[in-house]
Structure formats: C-alpha cells, structure tokens
Amino acid sequence: MADPLKIGIAGLGTVGASTIRLLDRRANALAASCGRGVTVTAVSARSRTRDRGLPMERFRWFDDPIALARDPGIDVFVELMGGEEGAAHEAVKAALDAGKPVVTANKALLARHGVDLARRAEKAGVALNFEAAVAGGVPIIKTLREALIGNNIDRVYGILNGTCNYILTKMEAEGLSFDACLKEAQRLGYAEADPTFDIGGFDTAHKLALLTSLAFGTQVNAEAIHVEGIERITTEDLLAADELGYRVKLLGVATRSEAGVEQRVHPTMVPKSTPIAQVDGVTNAVAIDADAVPELTLVGPGAGGEATASAVVGDIADIARGQAGAPFGRKTGDLEPLPAAAMQAHKGGYYVRLSVADRPGAAAGIATRMAERGISLESIVQKHRGGKVYGGDDPSKVAGAVPVILITYATTEADIRGAVDAMVSDGYIVETPQLIRIERE
Amino acid sequence: MADPLKIGIAGLGTVGASTIRLLDRRANALAASCGRGVTVTAVSARSRTRDRGLPMERFRWFDDPIALARDPGIDVFVELMGGEEGAAHEAVKAALDAGKPVVTANKALLARHGVDLARRAEKAGVALNFEAAVAGGVPIIKTLREALIGNNIDRVYGILNGTCNYILTKMEAEGLSFDACLKEAQRLGYAEADPTFDIGGFDTAHKLALLTSLAFGTQVNAEAIHVEGIERITTEDLLAADELGYRVKLLGVATRSEAGVEQRVHPTMVPKSTPIAQVDGVTNAVAIDADAVPELTLVGPGAGGEATASAVVGDIADIARGQAGAPFGRKTGDLEPLPAAAMQAHKGGYYVRLSVADRPGAAAGIATRMAERGISLESIVQKHRGGKVYGGDDPSKVAGAVPVILITYATTEADIRGAVDAMVSDGYIVETPQLIRIERE
C-alpha cells in the first residue's frame, strides 16, 4: 500500500472539525477504497486554544494558513476558512502554485476566482475539488462533472439555500410573516445575525454560478446572474400559490437556449407535483434536465458540519485514488465565455399580485394593458372585495383596494414589466405590484 | 492529447445503439473532459443486418462477442447483451482476463458473479464499471462508491423497477386491478410478455444486491435476499394505505444492524410525506441513510435506452480519465462475507388486512392473538360490515365476512406471522391474510 496521503486543513469551524472526525471514523474504509491511508497532519485556524472536542496535539500547528498551504509536509490542502478574498484566496493560490491539490467548500471564492484557480490547478496538474461548495452533502458537482458527461444539459435548477427554504416553508405552514420566520431561523442558528447574504439570494447565486459552468461548459460568471431575494414574499402570496397548485421556493435557475445562458435567482412558483416543490425546511435539492436523462433530482442536506464534511472527505478520497479531472469539467481554455442572455428576454409564466383601486374602469384598464403586450391569462383571482389585504407594504394606502391575482401564460420579462408599469402609471394600482416567476417542469 | 480510447460494444439493442449515439453527440465534450477522444471501433450483436438507424460500416464486426472482448484492437469492452450466464459472462471474463476494462449494464450477471468478476478486474488492475445496472440514468453507484465514502451507511432503499412502480401508480390513480394495469404496462412496452422477473421482485433483488455491497462493504449476495412481488396487492390495499397516510411501493431495502445485514424486496407502505412516496410511474428513486448525510435521495429515469446509455457513457468517461476504483468500493479481499440477518428477525410496523368471519368472538380472538405476541396496534379500521370485499382471492368464501385492517407498532416478522397463523388456525379468518411491511423514515 502507498504512503498515507497527508492532509493540511485550514479552518477548524464546524466543517473543519467534522472533516477530522469523519476521516478518523472512516479510516479503514478510506484506506480500502483508495488503496492508501488518509491522515490529517497539520492544521491552521484563528484560535489555537479553542476547544473543538478533538485532540489537537497530534497535528502540526500553523498560525498562517498560507504557510500551511505551501508546507512540503502536506500532500493536499483543504481550505475551510471561507471568504472570497484575503487569506482563503491567497492560501488556495499558494497551494496550487506549489503543486498541491486543493479541496475547498468556498463557493464565494470559486464564484469570483474559479477560472483563475482552475487554470492554476491545470498548470500544476492537480485537482481542485469543491463538492462541499454547493448543496452540502448532495453530490451534485460529481454528478455534473462526471456522471452526466454523456448529456447535453438544458437546465439546472435548485433549492440551494437552506435558510430561505426554511423561512418559506415555515411561513407557509404556520401563516407567519417573513420577519417572524426570519427571527425563528436566527434563533435556531439557520440564519446569520446579518441574514442579507442568504435571504437576498447572493449565496444561492454563488452556488448557481458553479453549477452553470459545469452544466454548460462555460466560464464561471456570477456577475451575470439576476438576483432577487425572498424579503418581499408575503403569506398572501403563499396562500394564493397553494390555491393555484404551486409552492414558492427560492430557486437558482440556469438555462441554455439560442438566446444564450440565462442565470437567475429569485422566488419562484413551482407546480406542487414536482419533486422540488416537495422539499421542505433546510433541505436542498437540485434538478437537472439533460437530453438523455430528462429529469434527475438530488435531494439532501445542504448544510451542517457533517454533511458538508462528507463532501470534503469524498473530494479528498478522489485525490487519494489519483483522480484529477478538470475542476469545471474541461480545460479552462475550452470553457466558453458565458453568452449571457438578457433578463428582459426571459420567457415564462408569471404570477402577478396587484392591489387595484376599487373604482370603475380598473379591471378594463388592467386587461387592456395585458392585451397590448399580447399577454394571455391562465387564471384571474379576485379576492374578498373591500376586505383586508394581507401582506401589503403600506396598509394606509390600500383601504378599499381589491387584491387581484393574475397567472399569465408564457410571456417575456420585458412585456410583463412593461404592462405592469403601464398599469401603475394609469393610477389603478395602489401598492407596489408583486411579480413571481413560474418555473414549469 | 492521448490517443482516442477505442471501445468495443457487444449488444446493439436500444441501450447499445443509444450509447453509440451519445458518444457521437458528445464527442467534443468527452474529449474536453477526459483529455482524450472516445471512439467506438468494433461491435458485436446477434443480427448483423438489422436496421439500427446507425451507419454500421464504420465499425469492425464480430459475430462472436468473446472474440470482440479479447480483440487487441479495443481498449474497453462494453457488455450490453444481458443474461447472467452464457455469452455475456464468458465475454466479460475474457475481457478482464485480457486486461481490458469492462463497462456493463448487466445486473443479473453482477448479482451472481460480481465478486468473481471484481477479483478478475483487480488482478488485471482495470475498471469494472456498472452504473447502468442500477436505476438507469441515476448515478447511484458513483454516489455510493465515491461520494459517500466518508459515511457509515445504515440503510439504502429504493424504487428500482419501473414496471412495478408504473403498475402500482396506475392501480392507485385509476382504481384498476393489478391484472388490468399489467396488461396496460405490457401494451406500452413497460412490461415484458413474461413479466415474472419484474413483478416478482427479482429484477429489484439483483439491483439491491449491488447496492448492499457498495453501501456496507460486503460481498454481493443476492441469494440472501427475501423477495416478494406485487402480484397480491389489491386496490383495496392501496385505498386503505391512502386513508392511513401511506403509499404502497415495491422497495428494495438493505439495512445494517447488530443482527447483521437485512436485504429484502417486497411491497412496502411508505409515509406519504417521504420523497420516495412521491415517485410515480416508471421513475426510479434511491434513498440513503448515512451518518453524516442523514437522508439523501436520488430520483430519475430508471430505464430507457438513452438514460441507461448515459450511465454507460459516464462509466466509459471515467475509464478514459484513468479512474479505476475497486468495483465494489474496496479490494475483494476486504469485502466482508455478508452477515445475513434472518427475515424472521425483521423489526418494523405491519399493515394486516384480514377477512374476518362475521360471528361472535372473532374480534376478541384476533385481539388475543396479537396480545399474546406483545403486538400493539397503532390503528384498527373495520370497513363496511357485511358489504362487498374488494380484492378477495375467492369471492365465494367471503360472503358475510368483515374486512379488518390493522396497523401495528414495531414488532418482528416472527411475531406477526405467528399471530396471524394462529388466527387462521382459530378459524376466524376466511381469506389468505394480506401483510405489508411499513418502512418509516
């Protein structure tokens, strides 16, 4: 049997500590699977003295993760510090430039510097693995990079952020407001004190950028993603979705068509019958439409120390077995520049919730604005006339207003936005309209 | 770039022809991913003249698949003939013994000869890949063999046969009998003229045997599997399941406990809320309970030429990249003999449907027999007294009988069988009792 593979880990938070524990627990199985042992020999973290529930004296300690990354005593550098710049970035570059394979869970780093880092890995002929960066314990990177290589992929989409899915699930199940559910998520540790990164859709966008590259063979381009968060979703929207046969999920969606590659993150109505609609709480799910495998869905834990560590260990094992596929599935020179499709050209159905002034001509005015843009309606629901409007952003404005919900057939983003803007200009609409895109199977 | 990898394919049915088409369609992506081209150079099939919608003159033709397997002009042998003995078996052995990696979709062959073939692959230092053998386009083999290596796995279970799932889904949705739905499945090409292999659970058992080995690091042992088919499921069972919050699926289930490894294939009641309960039609699904990844579910097309060919192409690409992990995740010498747990020791809840003679003392007699064995009941449903009994196997016997449905808390197979046998001996039961095991999350 070959010498054990010597691992250096930078970052000993929940994921780092869990990685050490899994490597211990599965030492025999790893050796049997990889034909060589895997052993952590050196670590780096912010605090040397913090109690991690692990005997630390068996590891060489580095105050500086960059020094660890370059250390000749390690064979693989595992980056679990996080952050798209600074120490994590420098350390990963240092490891690759020193010819060491890298495993990282850092989606922000890869979303920003993925192609450059892949180029460095390629130059050194080493692996840059990042299964843990997307959907935690769900092996979506390996599936796209290896298993589905026989397929042209048309679409990849998923629930990639457990915080958002937890909040939406709880709002729906208990009829509570967004703010109340966010507070509960924070109390349970599912949301950060500053939750913007999760609820604003930015975390999902970073993950989507990586999936897009792998699915379509394009350069990672997170800048091109249209991002909306879940802050404006109300319980009224969730109730209406339920009545109409949908559920609302924050999705990251990437599609390829003649218009180019569309990447978007936003609250989305999905038909209840789809596997993705049935994913609740902090669970993640990714669905792939491929030409030979028409719909493949992977569902599992998207976060948590152990689930994420499972992905890290899988990546380490691939390196121990000698696997070193290209980080984004092909040489960086073969990755095409992303032909970004304009969001205004997006085609699909829309849910539109309007607070309409309760006066003559309003309904006709709305219908006219839709017709002008050639938008057909699949359903119109007008609720409790003159009653209470749930979730309005300014209750003082909506006294006497009538909530109207429209579901459109496929139209374009430009047309629906144009029609709704015209209605607002006409003065019929007394609240900021709510638009939610519909994603069909 | 290295020389193209030369592929020989034996078996040109739907999957074989689709494999050739996918390799053509994705030639550039494959070369980019693998660092070398992949090209089919030789084929073998029963009929040389059959029109497969493909130009065949570019391939060298072999009447004898074993000669193809040994041919020095090919680098990889792809076996898509099927059959657990005969030509497929001989050809795969010949290829491995000649030092050629093998890709196969043949679950029957692997369920019977898996360990021997893995040993030959190991001796030659080549790959034996079989992603296509289980759940078609769903990458469950790669997930167990590589992605989840950091986990101890406690259970793997799934819907592995599209024919059975189609029939059960249709019976449930349309209230049609098993026989009617089987005929429809045959008409649509989802079931064979002789459907025994599918509906009897044997196909599921072959696939389960492979998953068990990969999940638990044990030798493949299909002989140890307890197998029941779906032939005795009635619409009454499906209706009762629905009312009680369950759906009925033919599952393959493998669990590991102190008692050993339990492998079983049978109709199973699963709570409606589980992802696996929501899988309809010919779709397959596999769920894995692992210690770091508590529940991971993969859902996708389990059959069909293109979906299965996608798995074959993924396996070929892994070989082209130089990956050659052990077929069952570790060296054959490290695979433990399967410590088979006795089916009588199985613990779980049961659904019991009885046709009870409508006479004094029957209910007390049944309750006594359950109590004697220490079996607690979660629910008891007694339906339309004296009415028609659906799904009875002998209508003449059940006039005046009362259908009674019991759901038990966890008990053992030995106890529930003992209790039901005693009831039958007591003379209260007028039809063969129906027992369906319950699988909880």
PDB file of C-alpha atoms in Angstrom, chain B residues 167-178 181 233-249 267-269 272 351 353 405 434 436:
ATOM      1  CA  ILE B 167     -48.431  -0.678 -12.223  1.00  0.00           C
ATOM      2  CA  LEU B 168     -48.837   0.415  -8.588  1.00  0.00           C
ATOM      3  CA  THR B 169     -49.167   4.079  -9.582  1.00  0.00           C
ATOM      4  CA  LYS B 170     -51.810   3.243 -12.170  1.00  0.00           C
ATOM      5  CA  MET B 171     -53.751   0.931  -9.849  1.00  0.00           C
ATOM      6  CA  GLU B 172     -53.834   3.695  -7.273  1.00  0.00           C
ATOM      7  CA  ALA B 173     -54.664   6.547  -9.642  1.00  0.00           C
ATOM      8  CA  GLU B 174     -57.380   4.755 -11.596  1.00  0.00           C
ATOM      9  CA  GLY B 175     -58.650   2.141  -9.178  1.00  0.00           C
ATOM     10  CA  LEU B 176     -57.881  -0.619 -11.705  1.00  0.00           C
ATOM     11  CA  SER B 177     -56.909  -4.160 -10.825  1.00  0.00           C
ATOM     12  CA  PHE B 178     -53.373  -5.477 -10.910  1.00  0.00           C
ATOM     13  CA  CYS B 181     -52.622  -2.461 -15.145  1.00  0.00           C
ATOM     14  CA  ILE B 233     -51.543  -6.148  -3.981  1.00  0.00           C
ATOM     15  CA  THR B 234     -55.187  -5.148  -4.429  1.00  0.00           C
ATOM     16  CA  THR B 235     -56.876  -1.821  -4.981  1.00  0.00           C
ATOM     17  CA  GLU B 236     -58.338  -2.244  -1.508  1.00  0.00           C
ATOM     18  CA  ASP B 237     -54.815  -2.214  -0.060  1.00  0.00           C
ATOM     19  CA  LEU B 238     -53.981   0.943  -1.974  1.00  0.00           C
ATOM     20  CA  LEU B 239     -57.162   2.666  -0.817  1.00  0.00           C
ATOM     21  CA  ALA B 240     -56.543   1.687   2.779  1.00  0.00           C
ATOM     22  CA  ALA B 241     -52.932   2.867   2.548  1.00  0.00           C
ATOM     23  CA  ASP B 242     -54.116   6.212   1.221  1.00  0.00           C
ATOM     24  CA  GLU B 243     -56.602   6.650   4.055  1.00  0.00           C
ATOM     25  CA  LEU B 244     -53.935   5.787   6.598  1.00  0.00           C
ATOM     26  CA  GLY B 245     -51.385   8.257   5.170  1.00  0.00           C
ATOM     27  CA  TYR B 246     -49.220   5.820   3.209  1.00  0.00           C
ATOM     28  CA  ARG B 247     -48.495   4.768  -0.344  1.00  0.00           C
ATOM     29  CA  VAL B 248     -47.505   1.286  -1.461  1.00  0.00           C
ATOM     30  CA  LYS B 249     -44.241   0.889  -3.392  1.00  0.00           C
ATOM     31  CA  PRO B 267     -44.384  -4.220  -1.434  1.00  0.00           C
ATOM     32  CA  THR B 268     -43.944  -1.614   1.267  1.00  0.00           C
ATOM     33  CA  MET B 269     -46.069   1.094   2.826  1.00  0.00           C
ATOM     34  CA  LYS B 272     -46.788   9.949   2.018  1.00  0.00           C
ATOM     35  CA  TYR B 351     -50.276  -3.465   7.713  1.00  0.00           C
ATOM     36  CA  ARG B 353     -55.697  -6.905   6.085  1.00  0.00           C
ATOM     37  CA  ILE B 405     -57.275  -3.569   8.677  1.00  0.00           C
ATOM     38  CA  GLN B 434     -52.540  -9.739   3.473  1.00  0.00           C
ATOM     39  CA  ILE B 436     -47.498  -5.403   4.005  1.00  0.00           C
TER      40      ILE B 436
END
